[in-house]
PDB file of C-alpha atoms (C1' of nucleotides) in Angstrom:
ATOM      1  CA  UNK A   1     199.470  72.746  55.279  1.00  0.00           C
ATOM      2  CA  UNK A   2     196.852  72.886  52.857  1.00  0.00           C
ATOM      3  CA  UNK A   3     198.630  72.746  49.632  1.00  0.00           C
ATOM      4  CA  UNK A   4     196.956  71.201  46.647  1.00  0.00           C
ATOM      5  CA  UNK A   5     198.465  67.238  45.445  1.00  0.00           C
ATOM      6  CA  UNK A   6     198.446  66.997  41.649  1.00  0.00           C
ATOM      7  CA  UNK A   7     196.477  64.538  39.585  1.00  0.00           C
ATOM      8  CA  UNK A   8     199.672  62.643  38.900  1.00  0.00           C
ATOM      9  CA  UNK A   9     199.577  61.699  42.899  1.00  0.00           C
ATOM     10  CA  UNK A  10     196.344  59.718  42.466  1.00  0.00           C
ATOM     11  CA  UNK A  11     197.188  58.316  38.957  1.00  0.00           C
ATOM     12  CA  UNK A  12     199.005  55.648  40.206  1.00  0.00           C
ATOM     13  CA  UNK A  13     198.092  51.973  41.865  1.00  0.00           C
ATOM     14  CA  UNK A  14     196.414  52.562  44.758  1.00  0.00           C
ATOM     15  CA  UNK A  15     198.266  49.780  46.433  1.00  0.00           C
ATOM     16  CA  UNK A  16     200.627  52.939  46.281  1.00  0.00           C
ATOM     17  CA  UNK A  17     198.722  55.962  46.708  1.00  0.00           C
ATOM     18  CA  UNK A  18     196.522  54.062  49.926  1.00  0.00           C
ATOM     19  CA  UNK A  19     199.597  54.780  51.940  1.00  0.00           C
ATOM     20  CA  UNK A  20     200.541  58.302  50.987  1.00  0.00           C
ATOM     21  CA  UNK A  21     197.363  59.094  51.931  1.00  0.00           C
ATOM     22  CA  UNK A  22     198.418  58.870  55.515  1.00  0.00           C
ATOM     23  CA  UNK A  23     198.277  62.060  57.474  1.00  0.00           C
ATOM     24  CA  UNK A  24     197.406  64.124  55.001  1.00  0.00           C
ATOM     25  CA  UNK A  25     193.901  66.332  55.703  1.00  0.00           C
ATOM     26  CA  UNK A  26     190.452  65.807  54.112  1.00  0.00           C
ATOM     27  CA  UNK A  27     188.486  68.716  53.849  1.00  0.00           C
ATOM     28  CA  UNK A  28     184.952  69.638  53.575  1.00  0.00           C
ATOM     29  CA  UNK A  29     184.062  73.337  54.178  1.00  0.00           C
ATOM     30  CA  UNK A  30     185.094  74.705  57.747  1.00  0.00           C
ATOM     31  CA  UNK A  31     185.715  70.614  58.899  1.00  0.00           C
ATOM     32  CA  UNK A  32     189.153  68.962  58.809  1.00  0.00           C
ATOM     33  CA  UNK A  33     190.091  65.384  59.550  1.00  0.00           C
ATOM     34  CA  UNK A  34     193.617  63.822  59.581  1.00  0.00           C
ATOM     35  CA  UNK A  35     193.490  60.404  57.773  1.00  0.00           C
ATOM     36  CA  UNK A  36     195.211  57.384  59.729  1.00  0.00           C
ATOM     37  CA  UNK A  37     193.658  54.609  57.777  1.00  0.00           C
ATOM     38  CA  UNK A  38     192.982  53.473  54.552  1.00  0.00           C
ATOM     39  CA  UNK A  39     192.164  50.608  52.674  1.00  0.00           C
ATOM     40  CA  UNK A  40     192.854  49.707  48.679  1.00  0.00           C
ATOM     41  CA  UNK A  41     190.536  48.663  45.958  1.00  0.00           C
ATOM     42  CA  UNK A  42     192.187  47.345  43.043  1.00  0.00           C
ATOM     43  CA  UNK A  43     189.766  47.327  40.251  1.00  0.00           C
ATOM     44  CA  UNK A  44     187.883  44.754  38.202  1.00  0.00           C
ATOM     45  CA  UNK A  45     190.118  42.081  39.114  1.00  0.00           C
ATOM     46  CA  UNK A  46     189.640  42.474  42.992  1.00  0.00           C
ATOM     47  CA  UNK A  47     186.786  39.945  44.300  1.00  0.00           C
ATOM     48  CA  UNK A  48     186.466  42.846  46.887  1.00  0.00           C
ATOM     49  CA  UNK A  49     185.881  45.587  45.136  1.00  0.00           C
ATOM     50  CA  UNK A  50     182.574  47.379  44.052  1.00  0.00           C
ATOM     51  CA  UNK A  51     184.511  47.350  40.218  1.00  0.00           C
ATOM     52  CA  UNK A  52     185.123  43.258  40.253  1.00  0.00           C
ATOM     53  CA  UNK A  53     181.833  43.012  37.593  1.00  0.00           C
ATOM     54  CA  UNK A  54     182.654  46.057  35.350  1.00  0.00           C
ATOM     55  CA  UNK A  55     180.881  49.184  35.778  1.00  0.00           C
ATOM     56  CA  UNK A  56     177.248  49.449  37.139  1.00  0.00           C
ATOM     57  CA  UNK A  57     175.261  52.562  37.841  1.00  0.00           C
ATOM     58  CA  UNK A  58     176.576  52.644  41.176  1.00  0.00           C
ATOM     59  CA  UNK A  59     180.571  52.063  40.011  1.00  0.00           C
ATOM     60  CA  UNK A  60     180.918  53.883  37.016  1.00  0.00           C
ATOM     61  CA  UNK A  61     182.661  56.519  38.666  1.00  0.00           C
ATOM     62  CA  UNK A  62     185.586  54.583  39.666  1.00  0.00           C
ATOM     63  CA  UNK A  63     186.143  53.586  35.962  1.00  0.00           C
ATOM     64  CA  UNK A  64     186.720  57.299  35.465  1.00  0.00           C
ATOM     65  CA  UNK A  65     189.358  59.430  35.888  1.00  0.00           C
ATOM     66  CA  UNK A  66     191.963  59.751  38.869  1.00  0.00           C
ATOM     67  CA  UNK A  67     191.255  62.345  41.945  1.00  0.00           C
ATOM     68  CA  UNK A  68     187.604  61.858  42.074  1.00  0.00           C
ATOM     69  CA  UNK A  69     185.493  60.690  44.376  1.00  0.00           C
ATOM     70  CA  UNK A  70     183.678  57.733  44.820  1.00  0.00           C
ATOM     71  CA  UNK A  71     181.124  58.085  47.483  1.00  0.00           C
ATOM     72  CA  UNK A  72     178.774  55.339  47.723  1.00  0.00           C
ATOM     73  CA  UNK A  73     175.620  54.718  50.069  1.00  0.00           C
ATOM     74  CA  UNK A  74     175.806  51.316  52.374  1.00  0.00           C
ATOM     75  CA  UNK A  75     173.597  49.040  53.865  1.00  0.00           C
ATOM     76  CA  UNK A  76     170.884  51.166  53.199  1.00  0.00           C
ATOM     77  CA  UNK A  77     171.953  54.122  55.698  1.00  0.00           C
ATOM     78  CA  UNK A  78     175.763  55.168  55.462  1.00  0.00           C
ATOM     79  CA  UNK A  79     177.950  56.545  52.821  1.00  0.00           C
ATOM     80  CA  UNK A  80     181.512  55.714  52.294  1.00  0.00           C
ATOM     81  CA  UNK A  81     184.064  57.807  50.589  1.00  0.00           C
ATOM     82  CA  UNK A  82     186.716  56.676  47.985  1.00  0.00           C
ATOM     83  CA  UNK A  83     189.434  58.359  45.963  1.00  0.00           C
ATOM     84  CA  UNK A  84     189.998  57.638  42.508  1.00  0.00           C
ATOM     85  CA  UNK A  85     192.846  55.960  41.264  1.00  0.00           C
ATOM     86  CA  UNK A  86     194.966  54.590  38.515  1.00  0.00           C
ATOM     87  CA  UNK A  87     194.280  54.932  35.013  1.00  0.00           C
ATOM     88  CA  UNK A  88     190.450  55.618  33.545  1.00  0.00           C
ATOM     89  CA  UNK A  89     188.745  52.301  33.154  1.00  0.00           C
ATOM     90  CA  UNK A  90     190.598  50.424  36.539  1.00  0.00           C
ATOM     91  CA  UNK A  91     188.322  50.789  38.111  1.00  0.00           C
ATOM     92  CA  UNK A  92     190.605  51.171  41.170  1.00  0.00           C
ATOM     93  CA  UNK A  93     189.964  53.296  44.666  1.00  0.00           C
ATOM     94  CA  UNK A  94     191.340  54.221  48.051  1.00  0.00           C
ATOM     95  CA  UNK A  95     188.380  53.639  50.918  1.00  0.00           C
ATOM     96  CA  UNK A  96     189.371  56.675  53.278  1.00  0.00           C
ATOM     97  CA  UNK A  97     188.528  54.298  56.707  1.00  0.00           C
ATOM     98  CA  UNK A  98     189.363  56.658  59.670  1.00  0.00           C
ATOM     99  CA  UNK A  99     190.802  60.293  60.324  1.00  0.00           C
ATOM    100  CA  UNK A 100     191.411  62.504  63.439  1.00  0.00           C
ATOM    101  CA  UNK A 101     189.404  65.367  63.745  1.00  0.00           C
ATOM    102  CA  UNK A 102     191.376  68.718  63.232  1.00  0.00           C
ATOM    103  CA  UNK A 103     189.063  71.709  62.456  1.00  0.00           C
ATOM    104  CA  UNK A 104     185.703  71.974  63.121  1.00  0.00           C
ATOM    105  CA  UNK A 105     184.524  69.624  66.017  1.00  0.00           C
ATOM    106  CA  UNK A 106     181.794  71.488  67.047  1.00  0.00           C
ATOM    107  CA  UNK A 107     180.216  70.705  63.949  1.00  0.00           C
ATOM    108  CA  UNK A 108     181.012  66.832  63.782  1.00  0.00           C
ATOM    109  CA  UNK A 109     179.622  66.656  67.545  1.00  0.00           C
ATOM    110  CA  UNK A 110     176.442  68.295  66.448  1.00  0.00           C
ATOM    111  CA  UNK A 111     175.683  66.176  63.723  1.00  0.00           C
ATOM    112  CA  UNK A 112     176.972  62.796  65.372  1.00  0.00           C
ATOM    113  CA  UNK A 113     174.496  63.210  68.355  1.00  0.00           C
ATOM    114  CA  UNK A 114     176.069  59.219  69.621  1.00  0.00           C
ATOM    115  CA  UNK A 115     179.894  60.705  69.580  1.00  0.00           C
ATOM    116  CA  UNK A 116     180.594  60.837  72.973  1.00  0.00           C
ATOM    117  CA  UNK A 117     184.273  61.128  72.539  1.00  0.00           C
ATOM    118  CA  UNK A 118     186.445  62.683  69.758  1.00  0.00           C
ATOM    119  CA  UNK A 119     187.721  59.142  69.070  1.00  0.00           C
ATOM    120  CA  UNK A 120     184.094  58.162  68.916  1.00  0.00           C
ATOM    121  CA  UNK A 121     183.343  60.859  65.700  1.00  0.00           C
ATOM    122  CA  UNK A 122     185.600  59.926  62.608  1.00  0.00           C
ATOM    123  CA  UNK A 123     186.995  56.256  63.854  1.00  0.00           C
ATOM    124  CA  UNK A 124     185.043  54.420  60.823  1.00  0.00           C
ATOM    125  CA  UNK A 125     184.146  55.129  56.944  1.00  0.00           C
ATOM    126  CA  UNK A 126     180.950  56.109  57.513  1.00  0.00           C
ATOM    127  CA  UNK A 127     181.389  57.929  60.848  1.00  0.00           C
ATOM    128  CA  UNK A 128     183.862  60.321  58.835  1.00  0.00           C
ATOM    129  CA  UNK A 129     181.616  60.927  55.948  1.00  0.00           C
ATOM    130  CA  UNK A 130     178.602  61.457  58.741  1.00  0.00           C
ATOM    131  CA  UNK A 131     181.192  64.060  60.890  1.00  0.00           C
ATOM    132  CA  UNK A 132     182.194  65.683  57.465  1.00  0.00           C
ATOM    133  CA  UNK A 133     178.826  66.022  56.134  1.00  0.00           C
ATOM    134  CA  UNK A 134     179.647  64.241  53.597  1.00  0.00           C
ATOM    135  CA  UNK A 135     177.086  62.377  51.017  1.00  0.00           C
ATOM    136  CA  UNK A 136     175.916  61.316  47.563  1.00  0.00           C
ATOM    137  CA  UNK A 137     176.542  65.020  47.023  1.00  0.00           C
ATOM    138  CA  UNK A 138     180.070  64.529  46.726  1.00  0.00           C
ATOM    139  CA  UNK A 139     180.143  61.543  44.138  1.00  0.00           C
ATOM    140  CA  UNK A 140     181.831  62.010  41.506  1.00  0.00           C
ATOM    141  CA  UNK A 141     183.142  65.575  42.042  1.00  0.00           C
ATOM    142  CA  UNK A 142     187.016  66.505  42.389  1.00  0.00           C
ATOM    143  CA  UNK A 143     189.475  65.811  45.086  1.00  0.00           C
ATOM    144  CA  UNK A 144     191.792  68.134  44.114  1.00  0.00           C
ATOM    145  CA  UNK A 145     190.109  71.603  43.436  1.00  0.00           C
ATOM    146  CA  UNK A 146     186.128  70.309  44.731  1.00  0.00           C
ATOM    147  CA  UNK A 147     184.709  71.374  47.486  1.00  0.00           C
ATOM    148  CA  UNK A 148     185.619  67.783  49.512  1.00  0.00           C
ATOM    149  CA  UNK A 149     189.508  67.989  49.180  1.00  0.00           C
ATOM    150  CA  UNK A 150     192.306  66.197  50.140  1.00  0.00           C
ATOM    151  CA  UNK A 151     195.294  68.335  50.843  1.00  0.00           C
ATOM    152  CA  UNK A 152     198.775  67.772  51.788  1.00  0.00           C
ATOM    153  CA  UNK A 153     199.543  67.424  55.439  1.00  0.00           C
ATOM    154  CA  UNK A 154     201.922  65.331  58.256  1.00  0.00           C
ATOM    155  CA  UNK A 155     204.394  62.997  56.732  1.00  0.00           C
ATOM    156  CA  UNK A 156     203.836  59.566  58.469  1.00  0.00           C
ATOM    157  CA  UNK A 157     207.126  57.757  59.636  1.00  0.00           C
ATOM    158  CA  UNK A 158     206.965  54.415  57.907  1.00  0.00           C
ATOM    159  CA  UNK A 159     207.900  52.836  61.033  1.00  0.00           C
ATOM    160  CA  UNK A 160     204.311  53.670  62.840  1.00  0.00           C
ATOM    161  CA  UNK A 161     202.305  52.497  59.911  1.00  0.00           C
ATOM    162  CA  UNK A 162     201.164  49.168  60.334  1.00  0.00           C
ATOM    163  CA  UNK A 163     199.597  46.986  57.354  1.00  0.00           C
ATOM    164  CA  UNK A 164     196.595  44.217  57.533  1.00  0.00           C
ATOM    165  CA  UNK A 165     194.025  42.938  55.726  1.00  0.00           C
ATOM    166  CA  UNK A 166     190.944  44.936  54.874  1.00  0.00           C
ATOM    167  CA  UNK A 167     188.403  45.393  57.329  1.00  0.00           C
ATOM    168  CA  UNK A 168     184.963  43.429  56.577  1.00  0.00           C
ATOM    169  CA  UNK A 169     186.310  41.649  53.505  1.00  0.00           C
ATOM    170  CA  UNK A 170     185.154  37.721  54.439  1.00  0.00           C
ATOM    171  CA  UNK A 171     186.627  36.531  51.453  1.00  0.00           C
ATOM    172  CA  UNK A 172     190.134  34.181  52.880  1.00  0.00           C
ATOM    173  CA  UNK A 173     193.161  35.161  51.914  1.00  0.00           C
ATOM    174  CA  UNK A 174     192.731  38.910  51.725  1.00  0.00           C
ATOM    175  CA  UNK A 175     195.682  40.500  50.909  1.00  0.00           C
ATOM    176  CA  UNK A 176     197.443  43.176  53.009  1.00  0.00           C
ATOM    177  CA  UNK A 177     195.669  46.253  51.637  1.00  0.00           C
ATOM    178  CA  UNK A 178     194.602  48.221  55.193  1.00  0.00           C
ATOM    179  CA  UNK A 179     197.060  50.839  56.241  1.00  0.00           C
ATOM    180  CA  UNK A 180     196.695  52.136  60.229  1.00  0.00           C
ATOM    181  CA  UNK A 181     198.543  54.746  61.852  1.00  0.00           C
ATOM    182  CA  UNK A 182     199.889  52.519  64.755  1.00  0.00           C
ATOM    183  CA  UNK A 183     199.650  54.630  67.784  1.00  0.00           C
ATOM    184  CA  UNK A 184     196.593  56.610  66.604  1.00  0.00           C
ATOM    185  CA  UNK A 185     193.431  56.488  68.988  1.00  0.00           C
ATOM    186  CA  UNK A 186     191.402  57.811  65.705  1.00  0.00           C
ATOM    187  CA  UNK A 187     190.995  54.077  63.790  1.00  0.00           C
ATOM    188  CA  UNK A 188     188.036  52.169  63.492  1.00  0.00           C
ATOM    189  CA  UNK A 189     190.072  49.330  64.816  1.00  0.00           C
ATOM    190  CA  UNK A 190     192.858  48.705  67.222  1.00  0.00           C
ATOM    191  CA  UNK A 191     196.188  47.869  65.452  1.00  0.00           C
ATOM    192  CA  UNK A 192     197.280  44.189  66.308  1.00  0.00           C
ATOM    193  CA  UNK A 193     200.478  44.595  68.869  1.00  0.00           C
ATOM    194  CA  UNK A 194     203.763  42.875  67.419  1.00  0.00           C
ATOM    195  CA  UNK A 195     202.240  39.242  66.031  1.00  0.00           C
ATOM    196  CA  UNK A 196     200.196  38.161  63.519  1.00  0.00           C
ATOM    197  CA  UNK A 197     196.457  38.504  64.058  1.00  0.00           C
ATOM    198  CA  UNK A 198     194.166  36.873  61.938  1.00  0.00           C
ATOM    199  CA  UNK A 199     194.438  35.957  58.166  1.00  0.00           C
ATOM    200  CA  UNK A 200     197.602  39.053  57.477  1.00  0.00           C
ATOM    201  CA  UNK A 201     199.200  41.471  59.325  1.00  0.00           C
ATOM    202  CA  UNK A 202     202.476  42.760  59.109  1.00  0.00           C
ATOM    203  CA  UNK A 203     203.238  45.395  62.164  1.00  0.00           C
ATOM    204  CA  UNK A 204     206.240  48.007  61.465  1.00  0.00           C
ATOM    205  CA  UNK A 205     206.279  47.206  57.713  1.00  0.00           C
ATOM    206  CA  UNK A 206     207.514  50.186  55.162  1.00  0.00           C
ATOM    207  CA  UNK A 207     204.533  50.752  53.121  1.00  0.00           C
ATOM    208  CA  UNK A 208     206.475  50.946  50.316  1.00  0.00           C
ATOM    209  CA  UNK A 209     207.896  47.987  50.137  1.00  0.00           C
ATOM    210  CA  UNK A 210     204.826  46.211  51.629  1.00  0.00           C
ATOM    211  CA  UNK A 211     203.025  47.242  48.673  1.00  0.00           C
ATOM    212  CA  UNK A 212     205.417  46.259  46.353  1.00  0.00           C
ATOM    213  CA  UNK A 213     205.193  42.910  47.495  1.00  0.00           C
ATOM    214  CA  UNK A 214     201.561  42.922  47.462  1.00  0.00           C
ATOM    215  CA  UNK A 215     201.606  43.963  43.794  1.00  0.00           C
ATOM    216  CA  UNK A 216     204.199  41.109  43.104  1.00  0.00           C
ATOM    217  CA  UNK A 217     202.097  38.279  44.638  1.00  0.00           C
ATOM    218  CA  UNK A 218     199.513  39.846  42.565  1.00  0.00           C
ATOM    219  CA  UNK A 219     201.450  39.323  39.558  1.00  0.00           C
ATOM    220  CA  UNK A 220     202.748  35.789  40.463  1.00  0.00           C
ATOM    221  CA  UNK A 221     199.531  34.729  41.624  1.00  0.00           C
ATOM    222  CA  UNK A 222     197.707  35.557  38.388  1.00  0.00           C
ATOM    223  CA  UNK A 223     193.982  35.933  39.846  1.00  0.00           C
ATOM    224  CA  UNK A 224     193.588  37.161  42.573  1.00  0.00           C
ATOM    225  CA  UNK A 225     191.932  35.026  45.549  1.00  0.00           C
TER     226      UNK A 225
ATOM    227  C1'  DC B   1     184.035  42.756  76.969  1.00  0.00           C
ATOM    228  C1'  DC B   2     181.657  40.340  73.218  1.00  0.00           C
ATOM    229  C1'  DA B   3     177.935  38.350  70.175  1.00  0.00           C
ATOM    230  C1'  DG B   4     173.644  39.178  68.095  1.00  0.00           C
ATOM    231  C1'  DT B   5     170.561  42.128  65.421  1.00  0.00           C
ATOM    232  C1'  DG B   6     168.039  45.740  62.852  1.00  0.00           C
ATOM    233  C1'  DA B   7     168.132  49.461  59.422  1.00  0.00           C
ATOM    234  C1'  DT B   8     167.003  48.758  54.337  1.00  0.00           C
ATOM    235  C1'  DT B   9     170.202  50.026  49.077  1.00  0.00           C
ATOM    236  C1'  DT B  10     172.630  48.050  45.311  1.00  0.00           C
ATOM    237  C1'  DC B  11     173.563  44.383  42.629  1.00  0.00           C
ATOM    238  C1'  DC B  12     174.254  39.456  41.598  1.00  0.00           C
ATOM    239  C1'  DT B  13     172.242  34.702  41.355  1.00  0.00           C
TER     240       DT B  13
ATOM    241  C1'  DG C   1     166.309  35.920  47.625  1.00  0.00           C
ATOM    242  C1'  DG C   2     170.515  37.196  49.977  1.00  0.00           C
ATOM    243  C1'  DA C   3     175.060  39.139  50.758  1.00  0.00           C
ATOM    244  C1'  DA C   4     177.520  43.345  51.411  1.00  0.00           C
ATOM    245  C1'  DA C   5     183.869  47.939  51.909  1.00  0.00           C
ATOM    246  C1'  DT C   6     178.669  49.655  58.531  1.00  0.00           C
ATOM    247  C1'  DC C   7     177.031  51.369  62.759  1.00  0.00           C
ATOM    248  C1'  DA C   8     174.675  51.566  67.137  1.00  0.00           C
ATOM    249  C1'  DC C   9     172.067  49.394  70.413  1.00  0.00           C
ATOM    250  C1'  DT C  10     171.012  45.461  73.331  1.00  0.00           C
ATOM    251  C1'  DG C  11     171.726  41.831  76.587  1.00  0.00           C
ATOM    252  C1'  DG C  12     174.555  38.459  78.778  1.00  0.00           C
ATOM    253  C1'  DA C  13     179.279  36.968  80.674  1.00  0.00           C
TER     254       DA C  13
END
DNA sequence: CCAGTGATTTCCT
DNA sequence: GGAAATCACTGGA
C-alpha cells in the first residue's frame, strides 16, 4: 500500500502516466489523499501549459528531470502541484486536480477552516495542496523518495474512469487530457453522465487507448490548437 | 442553483 | 496592462 513507483513510471508521456496516477496515494507527512483526477501538460508545444514559451524562473523545473515536483503559486494565493514527466527538457507535467482524503483528516479540517464536508477538503488543485500542507516548499523536490510522495495504491477499473477536457483551459478545442474517477464524490467537478458535455468528453473510455488517440491526433494534427 | 467578483503573482504583449 | 492550470463569498432566481 505504500510501495515506492520507480522513475521509469514518470518517464514517460504524461498523456500516459496522467491516468496511472489514478488511485494511487499522495503523501505528505501523517496526511494521505487518494487521487481521482488529473489533468496532462504536454510541454512546450501545449498552448496550455506553463512550458508553451520555454523555461522561465517559474517553469524551469518541469524542463528537469522525471518524478519531481512542480508546485507553482496561482492567482496570487494558491499553489498547485504537478509531477514531472517525460524526458528532461519536455517540459511536460501531470496537474494532480482532486484526491479523497485517507489519513489524516483532522489535520486537513484544521487547516481548511471553510471545509465543511470531507468532499469539501481535497475536491480541487489547490484545496489538496492547502489540506496537504503543501507549498513552494515542495517545488522541485522528489516524488519518489521526498518527503511529498506518491505511492502505489487502488488499481482503477478503466471502465469508471471517465476522460474530458481540462478544467479552466478557455482555449477551443482542448483536447481530452482530464481524467475523473466517475463515481467519486472527491472531484472538483461532477463527471458529465453518458453524453457529450461541452467542447470533449468521452464517458467509459479506456484510458489507454483514449490517450493513444490523443497522442495520434497530436501527431496528425502537427500543432497543437 | 448560478453568475459575478475580489484576492494579487507570474509572465507575456 | 491584462490574462491565467483557483477558490470562496455574495446576491439574485
Amino acid at each position: 500500500m505504500t510501495e515506492s513507483l520507480s522513475r521509469s513510471f514518470f518517464a514517460r508521456d504524461a498523456v500516459l502516466v496522467a491516468p496511472d496516477l489514478l488511485g494511487k496515494l499522495m503523501v505528505h507527512g501523517d496526511r494521505a489523499i487518494r487521487i481521482v483526477e488529473v489533468e496532462a501538460y504536454c510541454g512546450a508545444r501545449d498552448p496550455a501549459s506553463h512550458a508553451r514559451n520555454g523555461p522561465t524562473p517559474r517553469s524551469q523545473v518541469m524542463f528537469g528531470p522525471p518524478g519531481h515536483w512542480y508546485v507553482y503559486f496561482s492567482y496570487g494565493m494558491h499553489w498547485c502541484a504537478n509531477v514531472v514527466c517525460g524526458d528532461p527538457g519536455e517540459g511536460a507535467a501531470v496537474l494532480i486536480r482532486a484526491g479523497e482524503p485517507v489519513e489524516g483528516l483532522d489535520a486537513m479540517f484544521d487547516v481548511r477552516r471553510v471545509a465543511r464536508r470531507v468532499e469539501d477538503l481535497c475536491s480541487g488543485p489547490a484545496k489538496l495542496c492547502q489540506a496537504l500542507g503543501v507549498d513552494g516548499h515542495s517545488n522541485a523536490t522528489d516524488v519518489i523518495n521526498g518527503r511529498l510522495r506518491i505511492v502505489k495504491g487502488d488499481s482503477i477499473a478503466p471502465s469508471a474512469v471517465v476522460i474530458t477536457g481540462r478544467v479552466g483551459v478557455s482555449n477551443g478545442g482542448d483536447l481530452p487530457w482530464r481524467w475523473l474517477v466517475a463515481d467519486s464524490p472527491h472531484v472538483s467537478r461532477p463527471s458529465p453522465r453518458g453524453r457529450r458535455v461541452g467542447k470533449v468528453s468521452h464517458v467509459g473510455a479506456v484510458p489507454a487507448a483514449a490517450a493513444a488517440a490523443a497522442v495520434a491526433a497530436c501527431a496528425a494534427q502537427g500543432t497543437w490548437q
